[in-house]
mmCIF file of C-alpha atoms in Angstrom:
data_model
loop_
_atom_site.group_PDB
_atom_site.id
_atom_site.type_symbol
_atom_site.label_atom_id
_atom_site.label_comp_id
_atom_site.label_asym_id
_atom_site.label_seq_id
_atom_site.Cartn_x
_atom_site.Cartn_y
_atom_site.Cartn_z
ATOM 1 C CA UNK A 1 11.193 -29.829 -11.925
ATOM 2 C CA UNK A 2 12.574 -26.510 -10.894
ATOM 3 C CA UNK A 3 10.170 -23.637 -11.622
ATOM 4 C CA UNK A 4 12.082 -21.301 -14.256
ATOM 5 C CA UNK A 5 12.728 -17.098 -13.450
ATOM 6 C CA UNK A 6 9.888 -16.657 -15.922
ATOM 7 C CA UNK A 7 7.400 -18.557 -14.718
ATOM 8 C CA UNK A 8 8.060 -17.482 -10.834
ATOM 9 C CA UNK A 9 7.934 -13.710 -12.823
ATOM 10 C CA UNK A 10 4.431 -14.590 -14.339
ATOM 11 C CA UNK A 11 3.327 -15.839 -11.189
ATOM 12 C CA UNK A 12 4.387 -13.007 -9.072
ATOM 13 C CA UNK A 13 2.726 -10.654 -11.614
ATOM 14 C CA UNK A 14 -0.506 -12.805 -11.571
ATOM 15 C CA UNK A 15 -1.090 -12.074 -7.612
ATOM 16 C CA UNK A 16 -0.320 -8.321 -8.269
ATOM 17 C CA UNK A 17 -3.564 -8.266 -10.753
ATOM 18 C CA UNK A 18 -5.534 -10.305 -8.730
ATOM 19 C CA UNK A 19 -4.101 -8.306 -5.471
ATOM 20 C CA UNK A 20 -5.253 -4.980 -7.495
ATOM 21 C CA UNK A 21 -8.811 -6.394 -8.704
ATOM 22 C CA UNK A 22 -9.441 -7.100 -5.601
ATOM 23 C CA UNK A 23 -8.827 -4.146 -3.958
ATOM 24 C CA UNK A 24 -10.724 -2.576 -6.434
ATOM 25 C CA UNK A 25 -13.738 -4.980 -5.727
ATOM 26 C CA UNK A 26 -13.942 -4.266 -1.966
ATOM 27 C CA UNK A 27 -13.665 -0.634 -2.612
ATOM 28 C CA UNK A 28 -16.882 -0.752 -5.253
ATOM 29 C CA UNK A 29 -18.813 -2.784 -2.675
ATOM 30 C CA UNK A 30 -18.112 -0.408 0.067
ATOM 31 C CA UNK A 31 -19.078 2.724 -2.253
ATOM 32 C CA UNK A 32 -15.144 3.979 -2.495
ATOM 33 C CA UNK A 33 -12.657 4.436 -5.088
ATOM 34 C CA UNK A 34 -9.805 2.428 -5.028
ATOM 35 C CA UNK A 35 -7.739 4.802 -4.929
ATOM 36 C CA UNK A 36 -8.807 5.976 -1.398
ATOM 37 C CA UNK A 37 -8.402 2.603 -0.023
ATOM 38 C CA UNK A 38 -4.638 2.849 -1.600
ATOM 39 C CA UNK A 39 -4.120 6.026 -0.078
ATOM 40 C CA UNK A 40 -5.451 4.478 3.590
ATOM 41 C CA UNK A 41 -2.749 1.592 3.294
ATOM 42 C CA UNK A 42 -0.443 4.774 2.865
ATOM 43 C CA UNK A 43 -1.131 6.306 5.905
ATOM 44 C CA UNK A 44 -1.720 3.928 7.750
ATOM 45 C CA UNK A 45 1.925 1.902 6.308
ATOM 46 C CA UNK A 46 3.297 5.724 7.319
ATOM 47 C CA UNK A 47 2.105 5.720 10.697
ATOM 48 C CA UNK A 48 3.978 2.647 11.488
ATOM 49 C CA UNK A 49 7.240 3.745 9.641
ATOM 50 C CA UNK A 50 7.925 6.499 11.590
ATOM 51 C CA UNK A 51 5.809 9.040 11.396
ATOM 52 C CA UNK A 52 2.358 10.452 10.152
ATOM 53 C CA UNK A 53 2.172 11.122 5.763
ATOM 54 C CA UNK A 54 2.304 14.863 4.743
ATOM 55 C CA UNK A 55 -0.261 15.489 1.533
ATOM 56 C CA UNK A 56 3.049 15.331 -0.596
ATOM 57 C CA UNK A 57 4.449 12.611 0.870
ATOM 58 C CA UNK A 58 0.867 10.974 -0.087
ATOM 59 C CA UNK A 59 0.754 12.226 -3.473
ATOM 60 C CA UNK A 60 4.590 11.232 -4.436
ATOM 61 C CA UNK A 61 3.146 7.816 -2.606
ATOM 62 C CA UNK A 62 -0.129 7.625 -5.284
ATOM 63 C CA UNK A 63 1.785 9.221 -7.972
ATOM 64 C CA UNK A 64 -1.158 11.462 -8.105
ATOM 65 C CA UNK A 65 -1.137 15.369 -8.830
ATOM 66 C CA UNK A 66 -1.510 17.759 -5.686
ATOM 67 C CA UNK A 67 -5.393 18.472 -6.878
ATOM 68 C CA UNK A 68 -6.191 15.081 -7.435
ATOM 69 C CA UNK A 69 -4.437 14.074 -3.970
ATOM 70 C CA UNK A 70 -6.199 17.210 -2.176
ATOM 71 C CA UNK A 71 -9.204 15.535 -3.895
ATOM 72 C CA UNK A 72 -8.608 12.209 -1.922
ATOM 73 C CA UNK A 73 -7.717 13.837 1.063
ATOM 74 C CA UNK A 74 -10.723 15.615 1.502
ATOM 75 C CA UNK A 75 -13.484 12.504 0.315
ATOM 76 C CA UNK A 76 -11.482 10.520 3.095
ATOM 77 C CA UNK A 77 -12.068 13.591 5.827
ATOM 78 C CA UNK A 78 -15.021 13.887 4.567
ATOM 79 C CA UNK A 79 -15.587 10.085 5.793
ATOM 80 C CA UNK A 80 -14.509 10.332 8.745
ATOM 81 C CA UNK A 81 -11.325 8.079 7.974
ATOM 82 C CA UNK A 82 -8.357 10.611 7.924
ATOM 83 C CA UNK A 83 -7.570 13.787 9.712
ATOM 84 C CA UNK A 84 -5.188 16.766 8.721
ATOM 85 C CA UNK A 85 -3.071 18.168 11.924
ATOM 86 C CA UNK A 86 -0.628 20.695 11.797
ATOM 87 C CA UNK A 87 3.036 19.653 11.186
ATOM 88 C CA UNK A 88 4.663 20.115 14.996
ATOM 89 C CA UNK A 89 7.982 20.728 12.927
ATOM 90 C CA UNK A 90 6.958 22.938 10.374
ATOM 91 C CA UNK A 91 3.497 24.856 11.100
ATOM 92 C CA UNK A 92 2.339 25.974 7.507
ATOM 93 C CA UNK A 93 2.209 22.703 6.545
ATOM 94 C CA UNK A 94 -0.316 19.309 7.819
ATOM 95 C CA UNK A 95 0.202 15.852 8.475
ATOM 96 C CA UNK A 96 -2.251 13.470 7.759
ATOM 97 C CA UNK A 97 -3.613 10.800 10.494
ATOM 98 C CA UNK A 98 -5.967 7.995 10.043
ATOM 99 C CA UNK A 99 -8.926 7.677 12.152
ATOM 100 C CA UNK A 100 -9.974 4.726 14.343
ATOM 101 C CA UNK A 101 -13.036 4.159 11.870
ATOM 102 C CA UNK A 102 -10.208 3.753 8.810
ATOM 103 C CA UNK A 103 -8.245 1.384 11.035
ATOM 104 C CA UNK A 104 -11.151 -1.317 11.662
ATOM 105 C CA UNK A 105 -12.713 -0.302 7.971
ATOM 106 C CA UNK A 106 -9.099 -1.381 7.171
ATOM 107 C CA UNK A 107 -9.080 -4.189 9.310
ATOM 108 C CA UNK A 108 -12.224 -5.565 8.135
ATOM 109 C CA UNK A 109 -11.716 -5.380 4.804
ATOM 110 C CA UNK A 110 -8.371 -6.542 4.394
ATOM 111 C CA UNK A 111 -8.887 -9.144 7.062
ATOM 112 C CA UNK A 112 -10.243 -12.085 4.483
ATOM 113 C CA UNK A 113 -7.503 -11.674 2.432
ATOM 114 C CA UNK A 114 -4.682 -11.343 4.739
ATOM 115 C CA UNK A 115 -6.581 -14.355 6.532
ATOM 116 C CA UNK A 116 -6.349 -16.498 3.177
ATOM 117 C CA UNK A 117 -3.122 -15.300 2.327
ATOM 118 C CA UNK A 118 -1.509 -16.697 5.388
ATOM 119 C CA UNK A 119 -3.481 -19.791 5.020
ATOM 120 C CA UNK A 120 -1.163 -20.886 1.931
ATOM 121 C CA UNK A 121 1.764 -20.791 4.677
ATOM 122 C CA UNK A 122 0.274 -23.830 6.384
ATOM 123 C CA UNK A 123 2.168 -26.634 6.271
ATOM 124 C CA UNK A 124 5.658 -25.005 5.008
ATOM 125 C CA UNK A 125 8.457 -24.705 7.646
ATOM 126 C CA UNK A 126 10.219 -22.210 8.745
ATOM 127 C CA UNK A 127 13.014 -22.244 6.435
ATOM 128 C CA UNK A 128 10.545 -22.885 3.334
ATOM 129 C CA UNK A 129 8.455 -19.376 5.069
ATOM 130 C CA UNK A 130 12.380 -17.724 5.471
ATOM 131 C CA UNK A 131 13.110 -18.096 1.475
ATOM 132 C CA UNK A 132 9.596 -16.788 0.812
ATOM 133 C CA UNK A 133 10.274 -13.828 3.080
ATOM 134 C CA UNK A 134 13.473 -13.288 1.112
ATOM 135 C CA UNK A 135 12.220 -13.563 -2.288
ATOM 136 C CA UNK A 136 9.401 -10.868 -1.203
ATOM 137 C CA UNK A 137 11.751 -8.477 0.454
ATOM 138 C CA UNK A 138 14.104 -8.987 -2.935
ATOM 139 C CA UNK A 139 11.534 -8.111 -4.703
ATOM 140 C CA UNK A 140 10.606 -4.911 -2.715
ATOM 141 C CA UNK A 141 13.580 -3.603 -3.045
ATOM 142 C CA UNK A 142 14.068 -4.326 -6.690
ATOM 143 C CA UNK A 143 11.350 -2.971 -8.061
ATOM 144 C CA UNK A 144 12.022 0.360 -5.202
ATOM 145 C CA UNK A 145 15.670 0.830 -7.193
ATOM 146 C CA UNK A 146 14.357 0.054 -10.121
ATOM 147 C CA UNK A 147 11.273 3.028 -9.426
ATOM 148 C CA UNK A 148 14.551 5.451 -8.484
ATOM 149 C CA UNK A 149 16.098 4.726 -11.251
ATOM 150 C CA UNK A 150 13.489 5.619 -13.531
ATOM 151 C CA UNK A 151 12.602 9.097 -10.954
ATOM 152 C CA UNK A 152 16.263 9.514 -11.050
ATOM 153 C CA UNK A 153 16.277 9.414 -15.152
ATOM 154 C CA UNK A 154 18.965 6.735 -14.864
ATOM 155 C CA UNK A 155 18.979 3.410 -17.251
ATOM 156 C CA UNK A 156 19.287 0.871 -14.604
#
């Protein structure tokens, strides 16, 4: 029996809540907020897209105000995981860097999950992994216009 749009929907939305709980577990048991883990995926997702995060870029990122994102910013210097540098293009403002330390922190924490994660690909081929590469991407972008829309004040 074919699984219905709902019930892919309410699966999909399952893993996001058990995604977010556990991101907020390993932060607790490693004495952070989980918010500062969210904003080390950011920087780090940054880096790799192009370019190092400026605080705004962050905050728009979080959806956080600019004193609750300066407040993040400066518990995750304060650690030792990010640095602010000077903007090479524009001096008055900084660009934000993450450390070595918030790369294997990173690493190690996330590795479990990405590790069991990956484990439910065993055994599908490579057309079964292609659709489920799809459907994620789909996804992505769908709820990215869908985010635009609502920033843009349009109706979708």
């Amino acid at each position: 029996m074919a699984a219905t749009d709902g019930e892919i929907a309410r699966a999909l939305q399952r893993l996001v809540v058990e995604t977010q709980r556990h991101v907020a577990h390993l932060a607790g048991a490693h004495g952070m907020h989980p918010t500062d883990l969210s904003a080390i995926g950011a920087i780090l997702e940054g880096s790799t897209d192009g370019g190092p995060l400026t605080p705004g870029e962050l905050s728009r990122r979080l959806e956080l105000s600019a004193p609750a994102t300066s407040a993040v910013i400066n518990r995750l210097v304060g650690n030792s995981h990010v640095e602010r540098h000077r903007n090479d293009d524009d001096r008055r403002s900084t660009t934000l860097q993450a450390t070595e330390t918030a790369t294997a922190v990173g690493g190690a924490l996330f590795a479990p999950l990405a590790r069991g994660i990956a484990g439910t690909l065993d055994g599908l081929d490579d057309d079964e992994r292609a659709v489920i590469l799809r459907f994620l991407d789909d996804s992505i972008a769908a709820v990215a216009r869908i985010d635009a829309e609502l920033d843009g004040g349009g109706t979708g």
